Amino acid sequence: MPFNNQAMALLCLLIPLLPLIGFIVNGLGNRKLAKGMVSLIGCGTVLASFLISIYLFVDFTANGSRPYTVDFYNWISVGEMQIGFAFLIDQLTLLMMLMVTGIGFFIHLYSAGYMSHDENFGKFFAFINLFMFSMLILVMGSNYVMMFVGWEGVGLCSYLLIGFWNKNTNYNNAAKKAFVMNRIGDLGFLLAIFLIFITFGSVSYPQVFTEAARYTGGIDSTVMITITMLLFIGAMGKSAQVPLFTWLPDAMAGPTPVSALIHAATMVTAGIYMVLRSNVLYVLAPTTLEFIAIVGIVTALLAATIGLAQNDIKKVLAYSTVSQLGYMFLALGVMAFSSSIFHVLTHAFFKALLFLGAGSVIHAMSNEQDIRNMGGLRKYLPITFITFLIGTLAIAGIPPFAGFFSKDELLAHVWQHSKLLWGLGVLVSFMTSFYMFRLVFLTFYGTFRGTEAQKSHLHESPMSMTLPLIVLAVLSTIGGFLGMPPVFGENLHVLQNYLAPIYSFASLANPAAVAPMHLDHATEWILMGVSVAVALVAAGIAYTMYVSKKQVPAAEGERLAPVHNLVYNKYYIDELYNAIIVRPVMWLSSVFHKVFDVVIVDGIVNGVAKFVMLSSRTLRFAQSGVIGFYILVMVLSIALILFLNFFIG
């Protein structure tokens, strides 16, 4: 290998390796290293990975944007199965690397201020460094097994971080819930990997996609539907889609930077990445794509309606994440692959901003998260207010903020596919704008509704927390210009043009699947106008209710209207799962314990023990200490052996 290739291989390896080093050093040095050193190591390793990712991106672009694989060694070799420890560097990988390390760095920087008073400061940075390592392995790996390793890694880290404050039983339960629900999806992913190897003879992306492009089984074959459905089950767990979505709102139990990391830059985007990476398989299974679109819009609607009635600042944002993820899967379902990843990118900007802004509010409010006890905070937290408002404008789809471009492009593709799905998508947009502006008005407008002790503590966050907010606010403002719609000019969609090569196999397998969107300019303007008008009307209604009329949601324990109560209690889905799944499984486990474990297993083990003890008690009387008796037994034993040998042998 020429020196330049060796140097590039080393740089590729350093990107995930540096956060891993940060994990090891900070983990071993928890409560021993000074907090400044912990911050330097934790933030510095991720910043270095981000800078190396930028260099690789520039080098990749300058050298013709030709994808390449960096092979390190043959990791698993069993018969015909050869799985290498290797990285695939292409357009999608580089985009994800930049997003994960870039957004991740600002979340790390924010954490240095937010977690500064925590006694386990070093352990926290160790865990989020490990999170970064796992996510980078997931997106950089050149085969499905390496993706699965990273996939499991982020699942483990989510468990560690959601339950980081492990002295609180509810937080531990939330961590266990996330871990178990993700294991359900992971089983589907694992079965899909087995079936991919059986079908294509490999789990390496280049080989699998090459074979899939010339697959002779036809469109919607049973094998292809099965593979893609199993992969999607994995995505449903990791990216919180119906019915495996209830873990994500409960993940708010972790520190706020963890919420930003999970919701914006890492874990929940893994499912989108996996489907997008496997685009050639999905274009061969239109039935699966239809199913994905339906699940996506159902998830988006369900989560948006729940978000309308939540009063916990982080829970509102959590359900908005679930809803926006539904949008992304809706786009994947109508084969708007570039639109989906575009929304992933803009969502990373404004959702990280919103969560970190929420953390700034919670920090100022002495850990209060109920928006009914806030109000008037824009006077005390001006930077947090302005940046949070920008994030809200972006997620609501108000131009020229980032969410406007990605969401409208997504809905335009849905319009071409199904007018019904488009209408439901616009309804989700209306609800999103309403509950986000409701959150802004109840938190930052009106008069302060908290205690005097909380009011005396109100202050803007330190620079380590406000600087990431400012940077993310800028990205949430200008990020959408990466994907200018055709109505403003041809070939202005930088992101779509950049990602076009990753669909080369899909275009061979099913050319119609990746055909560009064709809408006349008049239709484009109408669709954009409708979307913006809906968002503005929703914002206006929220303003009238919570600013003009100064309404405040009902206090805890007050009687609610039946529909409001149903939505406030999240349709009792958790209670339903407990009734039809958790309790029956616990009952069955109890029966197995009492019958199989106690009666059968313990009965056999204890029975053998009792037999040995009884035998030993009986045989111990043979140990009399009389030599003549011992000689007699020996002679009789020899006689018995000779007898058996003579007559039987």
Short mmCIF file of C-alpha atoms in Angstrom, two decimals, residues 66-507:
data_model
loop_
_atom_site.label_atom_id
_atom_site.label_comp_id
_atom_site.label_asym_id
_atom_site.label_seq_id
_atom_site.Cartn_x
_atom_site.Cartn_y
_atom_site.Cartn_z
CA ARG A 66 -14.63 8.18 -5.76
CA PRO A 67 -15.74 5.90 -2.89
CA TYR A 68 -13.07 3.67 -1.39
CA THR A 69 -12.82 0.95 1.23
CA VAL A 70 -10.13 0.96 3.90
CA ASP A 71 -9.39 -2.66 4.87
CA PHE A 72 -7.54 -3.18 8.14
CA TYR A 73 -7.70 -6.94 8.69
CA ASN A 74 -9.85 -10.01 8.17
CA TRP A 75 -11.96 -9.90 11.30
CA ILE A 76 -14.16 -13.03 11.04
CA SER A 77 -13.25 -15.99 8.83
CA VAL A 78 -15.51 -19.04 8.96
CA GLY A 79 -15.67 -21.19 5.85
CA GLU A 80 -16.96 -19.01 3.03
CA MET A 81 -17.83 -16.17 5.40
CA GLN A 82 -15.15 -13.48 5.30
CA ILE A 83 -15.94 -10.35 7.27
CA GLY A 84 -13.32 -7.64 7.36
CA PHE A 85 -12.77 -4.85 9.82
CA ALA A 86 -13.04 -2.15 7.18
CA PHE A 87 -14.44 1.32 6.59
CA LEU A 88 -16.38 2.45 3.52
CA ILE A 89 -15.75 6.10 2.70
CA ASP A 90 -18.36 7.53 0.35
CA GLN A 91 -20.70 10.52 0.17
CA LEU A 92 -23.18 9.21 2.73
CA THR A 93 -20.49 8.11 5.18
CA LEU A 94 -18.76 11.48 5.06
CA LEU A 95 -22.02 13.38 5.54
CA MET A 96 -22.87 11.29 8.60
CA MET A 97 -19.33 11.60 9.97
CA LEU A 98 -19.47 15.39 9.71
CA MET A 99 -22.90 15.52 11.32
CA VAL A 100 -22.08 13.12 14.16
CA THR A 101 -18.72 14.65 15.06
CA GLY A 102 -19.73 18.28 14.40
CA ILE A 103 -23.00 18.29 16.35
CA GLY A 104 -21.44 15.90 18.85
CA PHE A 105 -18.59 18.30 19.57
CA PHE A 106 -20.94 21.18 20.40
CA ILE A 107 -22.97 18.90 22.68
CA HIS A 108 -19.72 17.88 24.42
CA LEU A 109 -18.76 21.53 24.81
CA TYR A 110 -22.19 22.35 26.23
CA SER A 111 -21.88 19.41 28.64
CA ALA A 112 -18.73 20.92 30.13
CA GLY A 113 -20.88 23.73 31.55
CA TYR A 114 -24.14 21.88 32.14
CA MET A 115 -22.60 18.94 34.06
CA SER A 116 -19.89 20.95 35.85
CA HIS A 117 -21.40 20.36 39.29
CA ASP A 118 -21.98 16.63 38.88
CA GLU A 119 -19.84 14.37 41.05
CA ASN A 120 -19.45 11.85 38.20
CA PHE A 121 -18.31 14.40 35.64
CA GLY A 122 -15.56 12.12 34.33
CA LYS A 123 -17.86 9.13 34.00
CA PHE A 124 -20.37 11.21 32.04
CA PHE A 125 -17.74 12.32 29.52
CA ALA A 126 -16.47 8.74 29.28
CA PHE A 127 -19.96 7.53 28.37
CA ILE A 128 -20.66 10.20 25.76
CA ASN A 129 -17.21 9.61 24.23
CA LEU A 130 -18.11 5.92 23.97
CA PHE A 131 -21.41 6.94 22.38
CA MET A 132 -19.49 8.85 19.71
CA PHE A 133 -17.18 5.89 19.07
CA SER A 134 -20.13 3.52 18.65
CA MET A 135 -22.00 5.83 16.28
CA LEU A 136 -18.91 6.37 14.16
CA ILE A 137 -18.36 2.61 13.87
CA LEU A 138 -22.01 2.31 12.81
CA VAL A 139 -21.76 4.85 9.98
CA MET A 140 -18.18 4.10 8.86
CA GLY A 141 -18.31 0.29 8.76
CA SER A 142 -18.22 -1.31 5.32
CA ASN A 143 -20.52 -4.21 6.14
CA TYR A 144 -23.69 -5.02 8.04
CA VAL A 145 -21.84 -6.77 10.88
CA MET A 146 -19.81 -3.65 11.67
CA MET A 147 -23.00 -1.62 11.46
CA PHE A 148 -24.56 -4.03 13.94
CA VAL A 149 -21.60 -3.66 16.33
CA GLY A 150 -22.04 0.12 16.32
CA TRP A 151 -25.80 -0.38 16.51
CA GLU A 152 -25.45 -2.39 19.71
CA GLY A 153 -22.87 0.06 21.01
CA VAL A 154 -25.20 3.05 20.84
CA GLY A 155 -27.90 0.90 22.45
CA LEU A 156 -25.58 0.14 25.37
CA CYS A 157 -24.54 3.78 25.70
CA SER A 158 -28.15 4.94 25.69
CA TYR A 159 -28.80 2.57 28.59
CA LEU A 160 -25.79 3.91 30.49
CA LEU A 161 -26.66 7.56 29.87
CA ILE A 162 -30.44 7.47 30.31
CA GLY A 163 -29.85 5.85 33.69
CA PHE A 164 -26.80 7.98 34.45
CA TRP A 165 -28.38 9.35 37.63
CA ASN A 166 -28.91 5.79 38.80
CA LYS A 167 -29.96 6.61 42.36
CA ASN A 168 -33.39 7.44 40.93
CA THR A 169 -35.45 4.28 40.35
CA ASN A 170 -37.62 5.90 37.66
CA TYR A 171 -34.52 6.81 35.66
CA ASN A 172 -33.27 3.23 35.94
CA ASN A 173 -36.63 1.95 34.73
CA ALA A 174 -36.47 4.32 31.75
CA ALA A 175 -33.00 3.02 30.89
CA LYS A 176 -34.16 -0.59 31.10
CA LYS A 177 -37.20 0.21 28.97
CA ALA A 178 -35.00 1.72 26.24
CA PHE A 179 -32.64 -1.23 26.36
CA VAL A 180 -35.36 -3.91 26.17
CA MET A 181 -37.42 -2.23 23.42
CA ASN A 182 -34.30 -1.78 21.32
CA ARG A 183 -33.43 -5.46 21.76
CA ILE A 184 -36.76 -6.33 20.10
CA GLY A 185 -35.82 -4.32 17.02
CA ASP A 186 -32.24 -5.59 17.11
CA LEU A 187 -33.44 -9.18 16.76
CA GLY A 188 -35.06 -8.24 13.44
CA PHE A 189 -31.84 -6.59 12.28
CA LEU A 190 -29.78 -9.65 13.26
CA LEU A 191 -32.11 -12.02 11.38
CA ALA A 192 -31.88 -9.73 8.35
CA ILE A 193 -28.07 -9.99 8.39
CA PHE A 194 -28.30 -13.81 8.40
CA LEU A 195 -30.74 -13.75 5.48
CA ILE A 196 -28.58 -11.25 3.55
CA PHE A 197 -25.60 -13.60 3.84
CA ILE A 198 -27.68 -16.61 2.78
CA THR A 199 -29.09 -14.71 -0.21
CA PHE A 200 -26.04 -12.81 -1.44
CA GLY A 201 -23.14 -14.79 0.04
CA SER A 202 -21.72 -11.73 1.78
CA VAL A 203 -22.52 -8.99 4.27
CA SER A 204 -20.16 -6.43 2.72
CA TYR A 205 -21.97 -3.45 1.20
CA PRO A 206 -20.20 -3.44 -2.20
CA GLN A 207 -20.76 -7.17 -2.76
CA VAL A 208 -24.33 -7.20 -1.46
CA PHE A 209 -25.38 -4.14 -3.46
CA THR A 210 -23.69 -5.40 -6.64
CA GLU A 211 -25.53 -8.71 -6.34
CA ALA A 212 -28.78 -6.95 -5.51
CA ALA A 213 -28.49 -4.71 -8.59
CA ARG A 214 -28.54 -7.81 -10.79
CA TYR A 215 -30.93 -9.78 -8.60
CA THR A 216 -33.03 -12.13 -10.72
CA GLY A 217 -35.74 -12.80 -8.19
CA GLY A 218 -37.77 -9.84 -9.44
CA ILE A 219 -39.49 -6.92 -7.74
CA ASP A 220 -41.26 -7.69 -4.46
CA SER A 221 -39.92 -11.21 -4.15
CA THR A 222 -40.62 -12.94 -0.85
CA VAL A 223 -36.93 -12.99 0.05
CA MET A 224 -36.45 -9.27 -0.63
CA ILE A 225 -39.59 -8.29 1.28
CA THR A 226 -38.47 -10.44 4.21
CA ILE A 227 -34.96 -8.92 4.28
CA THR A 228 -36.20 -5.34 4.08
CA MET A 229 -38.98 -5.89 6.61
CA LEU A 230 -36.53 -7.38 9.10
CA LEU A 231 -34.14 -4.48 8.57
CA PHE A 232 -37.00 -2.06 9.11
CA ILE A 233 -37.98 -3.77 12.36
CA GLY A 234 -34.48 -2.91 13.55
CA ALA A 235 -35.00 0.67 12.41
CA MET A 236 -38.39 0.85 14.16
CA GLY A 237 -36.70 0.10 17.47
CA LYS A 238 -33.69 2.36 17.10
CA SER A 239 -35.58 5.26 15.50
CA ALA A 240 -38.67 4.98 17.72
CA GLN A 241 -41.45 4.17 15.27
CA VAL A 242 -44.86 2.74 16.14
CA PRO A 243 -45.15 0.41 17.98
CA LEU A 244 -41.58 0.56 19.41
CA PHE A 245 -41.58 4.29 20.16
CA THR A 246 -42.48 4.60 23.85
CA TRP A 247 -38.89 4.31 25.06
CA LEU A 248 -37.77 7.58 23.46
CA PRO A 249 -39.91 10.04 25.48
CA ASP A 250 -38.87 8.20 28.66
CA ALA A 251 -35.23 8.67 27.61
CA MET A 252 -35.64 12.24 28.87
CA ALA A 253 -34.65 10.83 32.26
CA GLY A 254 -31.01 11.30 31.31
CA PRO A 255 -29.12 14.61 31.50
CA THR A 256 -30.24 17.11 28.85
CA PRO A 257 -27.03 16.85 26.75
CA VAL A 258 -27.79 13.13 26.45
CA SER A 259 -31.25 13.97 25.11
CA ALA A 260 -29.66 16.23 22.51
CA LEU A 261 -27.10 13.57 21.58
CA ILE A 262 -29.67 10.78 21.22
CA HIS A 263 -32.35 12.87 19.48
CA ALA A 264 -30.23 14.97 17.14
CA ALA A 265 -26.89 13.53 16.11
CA THR A 266 -26.66 9.85 16.90
CA MET A 267 -28.93 7.06 17.95
CA VAL A 268 -32.33 7.85 16.45
CA THR A 269 -30.81 8.69 13.06
CA ALA A 270 -29.28 5.19 12.86
CA GLY A 271 -32.49 3.66 11.53
CA ILE A 272 -32.76 6.27 8.78
CA TYR A 273 -29.12 5.71 7.87
CA MET A 274 -29.55 1.95 7.71
CA VAL A 275 -32.55 2.12 5.36
CA LEU A 276 -30.85 4.76 3.23
CA ARG A 277 -27.62 2.74 3.06
CA SER A 278 -29.69 -0.27 1.92
CA ASN A 279 -31.60 1.75 -0.70
CA VAL A 280 -30.96 -0.81 -3.48
CA LEU A 281 -32.65 -3.51 -1.39
CA TYR A 282 -35.66 -1.33 -0.68
CA VAL A 283 -36.28 -0.30 -4.28
CA LEU A 284 -36.62 -4.02 -4.97
CA ALA A 285 -39.36 -4.24 -2.32
CA PRO A 286 -42.03 -1.57 -3.00
CA THR A 287 -44.40 -3.37 -0.64
CA THR A 288 -42.00 -2.74 2.23
CA LEU A 289 -41.71 0.91 1.19
CA GLU A 290 -45.48 1.29 1.32
CA PHE A 291 -45.44 -0.20 4.80
CA ILE A 292 -42.66 2.19 5.86
CA ALA A 293 -44.64 5.18 4.58
CA ILE A 294 -47.73 4.11 6.52
CA VAL A 295 -45.78 3.50 9.73
CA GLY A 296 -44.03 6.85 9.26
CA ILE A 297 -47.20 8.92 8.90
CA VAL A 298 -48.96 7.05 11.74
CA THR A 299 -45.97 7.72 14.00
CA ALA A 300 -45.81 11.38 12.96
CA LEU A 301 -49.52 11.91 13.64
CA LEU A 302 -49.62 10.00 16.91
CA ALA A 303 -46.56 11.73 18.38
CA ALA A 304 -47.70 15.18 17.20
CA THR A 305 -51.09 14.83 18.90
CA ILE A 306 -49.43 13.72 22.15
CA GLY A 307 -47.06 16.69 21.94
CA LEU A 308 -50.05 19.06 21.95
CA ALA A 309 -50.85 18.30 25.59
CA GLN A 310 -47.45 17.77 27.25
CA ASN A 311 -46.21 20.21 29.89
CA ASP A 312 -42.69 18.92 30.46
CA ILE A 313 -40.35 21.00 28.26
CA LYS A 314 -38.24 17.97 27.36
CA LYS A 315 -41.25 15.70 26.76
CA VAL A 316 -42.65 18.15 24.20
CA LEU A 317 -39.34 18.05 22.35
CA ALA A 318 -39.16 14.26 22.69
CA TYR A 319 -42.52 13.75 21.01
CA SER A 320 -41.55 16.26 18.34
CA THR A 321 -38.51 14.07 17.63
CA VAL A 322 -40.69 10.97 17.28
CA SER A 323 -42.99 12.92 14.96
CA GLN A 324 -40.12 14.27 12.82
CA LEU A 325 -38.64 10.77 12.57
CA GLY A 326 -42.01 9.68 11.23
CA TYR A 327 -41.64 12.39 8.58
CA MET A 328 -38.24 10.99 7.61
CA PHE A 329 -39.58 7.45 7.26
CA LEU A 330 -42.53 8.79 5.27
CA ALA A 331 -39.99 10.26 2.85
CA LEU A 332 -38.12 6.96 2.66
CA GLY A 333 -41.40 5.18 2.01
CA VAL A 334 -42.10 7.32 -1.07
CA MET A 335 -38.47 6.83 -2.21
CA ALA A 336 -37.52 10.46 -1.51
CA PHE A 337 -34.17 9.28 -0.18
CA SER A 338 -32.29 12.57 -0.50
CA SER A 339 -35.18 14.47 1.07
CA SER A 340 -35.09 12.13 4.05
CA ILE A 341 -31.38 12.59 4.74
CA PHE A 342 -31.79 16.34 4.12
CA HIS A 343 -34.38 16.44 6.89
CA VAL A 344 -32.09 14.32 9.08
CA LEU A 345 -29.40 16.98 8.65
CA THR A 346 -31.58 20.03 9.29
CA HIS A 347 -33.30 18.23 12.16
CA ALA A 348 -29.89 17.60 13.73
CA PHE A 349 -29.28 21.35 13.69
CA PHE A 350 -32.55 22.59 15.13
CA LYS A 351 -33.30 19.66 17.46
CA ALA A 352 -29.85 19.85 19.07
CA LEU A 353 -30.45 23.58 19.42
CA LEU A 354 -33.88 23.09 21.00
CA PHE A 355 -32.74 20.46 23.48
CA LEU A 356 -29.69 22.43 24.52
CA GLY A 357 -31.90 25.52 24.81
CA ALA A 358 -34.26 23.53 27.01
CA GLY A 359 -31.27 22.52 29.10
CA SER A 360 -30.34 26.18 29.51
CA VAL A 361 -33.86 26.90 30.73
CA ILE A 362 -33.78 23.96 33.15
CA HIS A 363 -30.36 25.09 34.37
CA ALA A 364 -31.71 28.57 35.11
CA MET A 365 -34.92 27.21 36.67
CA SER A 366 -33.09 25.04 39.23
CA ASN A 367 -34.00 21.81 37.39
CA GLU A 368 -37.68 22.73 36.91
CA GLN A 369 -39.06 21.22 33.67
CA ASP A 370 -42.79 22.02 33.89
CA ILE A 371 -43.61 24.89 31.51
CA ARG A 372 -46.65 25.77 33.65
CA ASN A 373 -44.18 27.04 36.25
CA MET A 374 -42.20 29.18 33.82
CA GLY A 375 -43.08 32.32 31.85
CA GLY A 376 -41.37 35.63 31.11
CA LEU A 377 -37.93 34.04 30.79
CA ARG A 378 -36.92 36.02 27.70
CA LYS A 379 -35.96 38.93 29.99
CA TYR A 380 -33.60 36.76 32.01
CA LEU A 381 -32.25 34.45 29.28
CA PRO A 382 -32.01 36.60 26.13
CA ILE A 383 -29.52 34.41 24.23
CA THR A 384 -31.41 31.24 25.12
CA PHE A 385 -34.69 32.87 24.07
CA ILE A 386 -33.46 34.11 20.67
CA THR A 387 -31.73 30.85 19.79
CA PHE A 388 -34.70 28.76 20.99
CA LEU A 389 -37.04 30.90 18.90
CA ILE A 390 -34.83 30.28 15.84
CA GLY A 391 -35.00 26.54 16.48
CA THR A 392 -38.78 26.79 16.77
CA LEU A 393 -39.08 28.73 13.51
CA ALA A 394 -36.92 26.08 11.84
CA ILE A 395 -38.91 23.06 13.05
CA ALA A 396 -42.20 24.85 12.25
CA GLY A 397 -41.06 25.28 8.64
CA ILE A 398 -41.03 29.07 8.48
CA PRO A 399 -38.78 30.42 5.69
CA PRO A 400 -35.90 30.99 5.37
CA PHE A 401 -34.99 28.68 8.26
CA ALA A 402 -33.61 25.20 7.65
CA GLY A 403 -36.72 23.16 8.38
CA PHE A 404 -38.70 25.01 5.72
CA PHE A 405 -36.56 23.69 2.87
CA SER A 406 -36.24 20.08 4.03
CA LYS A 407 -39.83 19.65 5.19
CA ASP A 408 -41.37 21.23 2.09
CA GLU A 409 -39.20 19.18 -0.24
CA LEU A 410 -40.24 16.07 1.68
CA LEU A 411 -43.93 16.95 1.45
CA ALA A 412 -43.62 17.75 -2.26
CA HIS A 413 -42.39 14.20 -2.89
CA VAL A 414 -45.26 12.85 -0.80
CA TRP A 415 -47.71 14.96 -2.86
CA GLN A 416 -46.56 13.16 -6.00
CA HIS A 417 -47.02 9.78 -4.32
CA SER A 418 -50.28 10.23 -2.43
CA LYS A 419 -52.49 13.25 -1.85
CA LEU A 420 -53.90 11.61 1.31
CA LEU A 421 -50.46 11.15 2.84
CA TRP A 422 -49.60 14.74 1.88
CA GLY A 423 -52.73 16.03 3.62
CA LEU A 424 -51.87 14.09 6.77
CA GLY A 425 -48.31 15.41 6.54
CA VAL A 426 -49.62 18.99 6.40
CA LEU A 427 -51.79 18.26 9.44
CA VAL A 428 -48.66 17.10 11.29
CA SER A 429 -46.98 20.35 10.22
CA PHE A 430 -49.88 22.34 11.70
CA MET A 431 -49.69 20.51 15.02
CA THR A 432 -45.89 20.81 15.13
CA SER A 433 -46.05 24.57 14.71
CA PHE A 434 -48.78 24.86 17.34
CA TYR A 435 -47.14 22.84 20.12
CA MET A 436 -43.71 24.37 19.50
CA PHE A 437 -45.01 27.95 19.65
CA ARG A 438 -47.13 26.94 22.65
CA LEU A 439 -43.86 25.85 24.27
CA VAL A 440 -42.15 29.15 23.39
CA PHE A 441 -45.02 31.36 24.60
CA LEU A 442 -45.57 29.49 27.87
CA THR A 443 -41.84 29.45 28.63
CA PHE A 444 -40.60 32.85 27.51
CA TYR A 445 -43.66 35.16 27.38
CA GLY A 446 -46.08 36.47 30.00
CA THR A 447 -45.22 36.73 33.68
CA PHE A 448 -43.07 34.38 35.71
CA ARG A 449 -45.16 31.64 37.37
CA GLY A 450 -42.45 29.91 39.40
CA THR A 451 -41.41 30.38 43.01
CA GLU A 452 -39.48 33.33 44.38
CA ALA A 453 -36.52 31.05 45.04
CA GLN A 454 -36.49 30.04 41.36
CA LYS A 455 -36.86 33.66 40.27
CA SER A 456 -33.86 34.72 42.32
CA HIS A 457 -31.78 32.05 40.61
CA LEU A 458 -32.68 33.05 37.02
CA HIS A 459 -29.62 33.89 34.92
CA GLU A 460 -28.24 33.34 31.45
CA SER A 461 -26.10 30.24 31.01
CA PRO A 462 -22.28 30.46 30.83
CA MET A 463 -20.43 30.85 27.53
CA SER A 464 -19.65 27.12 27.33
CA MET A 465 -23.43 26.59 27.02
CA THR A 466 -24.48 29.64 25.01
CA LEU A 467 -21.75 29.34 22.35
CA PRO A 468 -23.09 25.98 21.07
CA LEU A 469 -26.58 27.53 21.05
CA ILE A 470 -25.38 30.42 18.86
CA VAL A 471 -23.54 28.13 16.41
CA LEU A 472 -26.50 25.76 16.13
CA ALA A 473 -28.84 28.74 15.66
CA VAL A 474 -26.73 29.88 12.72
CA LEU A 475 -26.81 26.37 11.22
CA SER A 476 -30.57 26.20 11.77
CA THR A 477 -30.87 29.48 9.85
CA ILE A 478 -28.65 28.78 6.85
CA GLY A 479 -28.58 24.99 6.73
CA GLY A 480 -31.61 24.77 4.47
CA PHE A 481 -29.81 26.49 1.60
CA LEU A 482 -27.99 23.19 0.96
CA GLY A 483 -31.22 22.05 -0.71
CA MET A 484 -32.79 24.86 -2.69
CA PRO A 485 -35.97 23.71 -4.49
CA PRO A 486 -36.10 23.65 -8.32
CA VAL A 487 -38.43 26.65 -8.38
CA PHE A 488 -35.43 28.84 -7.49
CA GLY A 489 -33.26 27.37 -10.24
CA GLU A 490 -32.00 24.07 -11.57
CA ASN A 491 -29.07 22.24 -9.95
CA LEU A 492 -29.20 24.36 -6.80
CA HIS A 493 -29.82 21.34 -4.58
CA VAL A 494 -26.25 20.87 -3.42
CA LEU A 495 -27.01 17.94 -1.12
CA GLN A 496 -29.00 15.98 -3.71
CA ASN A 497 -26.29 16.39 -6.32
CA TYR A 498 -23.64 15.37 -3.81
CA LEU A 499 -25.49 12.20 -2.74
CA ALA A 500 -26.55 11.09 -6.24
CA PRO A 501 -23.76 8.45 -6.61
CA ILE A 502 -24.96 6.43 -3.61
CA TYR A 503 -28.11 5.52 -5.57
CA SER A 504 -26.19 4.05 -8.52
CA PHE A 505 -27.03 0.44 -7.60
CA ALA A 506 -30.67 1.34 -6.97
CA SER A 507 -30.95 2.95 -10.41
#
